[in-house]
């Protein structure tokens, strides 16, 4: 495989990101995201590309609260799996979280072994206090609903593991 680089996503990448995550959406692994939602959130994404500029992976960092962010929508092209693309995405998102001053990173995933390699550990605890939880309920974001474990997102969360990384 050619040399892989990661960078912030651009609006020109959104169609490729949409195509990249589509198979995972169909498998109920990643929440469905319409193109408009991806354009609205493009500043949260980083992409991994090869020397030819082909997008091989993506991932997003979404701020949930003052000290807490979520790594979401991590996907790699099937031909790029096992070749370090996902790891480069996660490392880039962790660096971005540190730059923002976040103290904790959350993910909801089926890929527990993968995320554990980067310092995430499974958690059962509530990650926010009751007053923060009540404030978060006002968010229209579907990913926030996943984080809050709201009943209407259950089909996407069944079998997922809640994982947390504490940032130094």
mmCIF file of N, CA, C and O in Angstrom, residues 3 23 36 66 70 74-75 80 83 85 110 146 148-149 162:
data_model
loop_
_atom_site.group_PDB
_atom_site.id
_atom_site.type_symbol
_atom_site.label_atom_id
_atom_site.label_comp_id
_atom_site.label_asym_id
_atom_site.label_seq_id
_atom_site.Cartn_x
_atom_site.Cartn_y
_atom_site.Cartn_z
ATOM 1 N N UNK A 3 2.014 5.235 0.689
ATOM 2 C CA UNK A 3 2.107 6.008 1.920
ATOM 3 C C UNK A 3 0.750 6.628 2.247
ATOM 4 O O UNK A 3 0.084 7.179 1.377
ATOM 5 N N UNK A 23 -21.495 1.149 3.716
ATOM 6 C CA UNK A 23 -21.621 -0.277 4.066
ATOM 7 C C UNK A 23 -21.778 -0.515 5.562
ATOM 8 O O UNK A 23 -22.474 -1.441 5.982
ATOM 9 N N UNK A 36 -26.223 16.036 4.053
ATOM 10 C CA UNK A 36 -26.317 17.352 4.692
ATOM 11 C C UNK A 36 -25.706 17.326 6.093
ATOM 12 O O UNK A 36 -25.039 18.270 6.509
ATOM 13 N N UNK A 66 -17.988 20.012 28.186
ATOM 14 C CA UNK A 66 -16.785 20.787 28.495
ATOM 15 C C UNK A 66 -15.515 19.943 28.488
ATOM 16 O O UNK A 66 -14.494 20.338 27.947
ATOM 17 N N UNK A 70 -16.366 12.666 21.852
ATOM 18 C CA UNK A 70 -16.636 11.330 21.324
ATOM 19 C C UNK A 70 -15.902 11.145 20.011
ATOM 20 O O UNK A 70 -15.946 12.009 19.135
ATOM 21 N N UNK A 74 -15.745 6.220 12.721
ATOM 22 C CA UNK A 74 -14.451 5.722 12.270
ATOM 23 C C UNK A 74 -14.715 4.577 11.297
ATOM 24 O O UNK A 74 -15.390 3.608 11.638
ATOM 25 N N UNK A 75 -14.202 4.737 10.089
ATOM 26 C CA UNK A 75 -14.409 3.726 9.057
ATOM 27 C C UNK A 75 -13.184 3.667 8.158
ATOM 28 O O UNK A 75 -12.546 4.682 7.899
ATOM 29 N N UNK A 80 -8.177 -1.456 2.938
ATOM 30 C CA UNK A 80 -7.178 -0.787 3.778
ATOM 31 C C UNK A 80 -7.171 -1.291 5.216
ATOM 32 O O UNK A 80 -6.334 -0.870 6.008
ATOM 33 N N UNK A 83 -4.015 -2.210 7.898
ATOM 34 C CA UNK A 83 -2.812 -1.590 7.335
ATOM 35 C C UNK A 83 -2.465 -0.269 8.011
ATOM 36 O O UNK A 83 -1.720 0.528 7.477
ATOM 37 N N UNK A 85 -4.484 2.286 8.805
ATOM 38 C CA UNK A 85 -5.312 3.446 8.466
ATOM 39 C C UNK A 85 -6.180 3.851 9.656
ATOM 40 O O UNK A 85 -6.214 5.022 10.045
ATOM 41 N N UNK A 110 -18.243 -1.736 18.368
ATOM 42 C CA UNK A 110 -18.158 -3.192 18.329
ATOM 43 C C UNK A 110 -16.691 -3.621 18.328
ATOM 44 O O UNK A 110 -16.378 -4.766 18.587
ATOM 45 N N UNK A 146 -27.190 8.347 21.266
ATOM 46 C CA UNK A 146 -26.482 7.085 21.514
ATOM 47 C C UNK A 146 -25.725 7.154 22.833
ATOM 48 O O UNK A 146 -25.783 6.232 23.637
ATOM 49 N N UNK A 148 -26.291 9.016 25.395
ATOM 50 C CA UNK A 148 -27.224 9.057 26.520
ATOM 51 C C UNK A 148 -28.005 7.758 26.673
ATOM 52 O O UNK A 148 -28.740 7.589 27.637
ATOM 53 N N UNK A 149 -27.850 6.841 25.709
ATOM 54 C CA UNK A 149 -28.508 5.537 25.746
ATOM 55 C C UNK A 149 -30.029 5.665 25.698
ATOM 56 O O UNK A 149 -30.754 4.971 26.409
ATOM 57 N N UNK A 162 -19.479 0.522 25.460
ATOM 58 C CA UNK A 162 -19.131 1.900 25.806
ATOM 59 C C UNK A 162 -17.684 1.891 26.293
ATOM 60 O O UNK A 162 -17.348 1.146 27.204
#
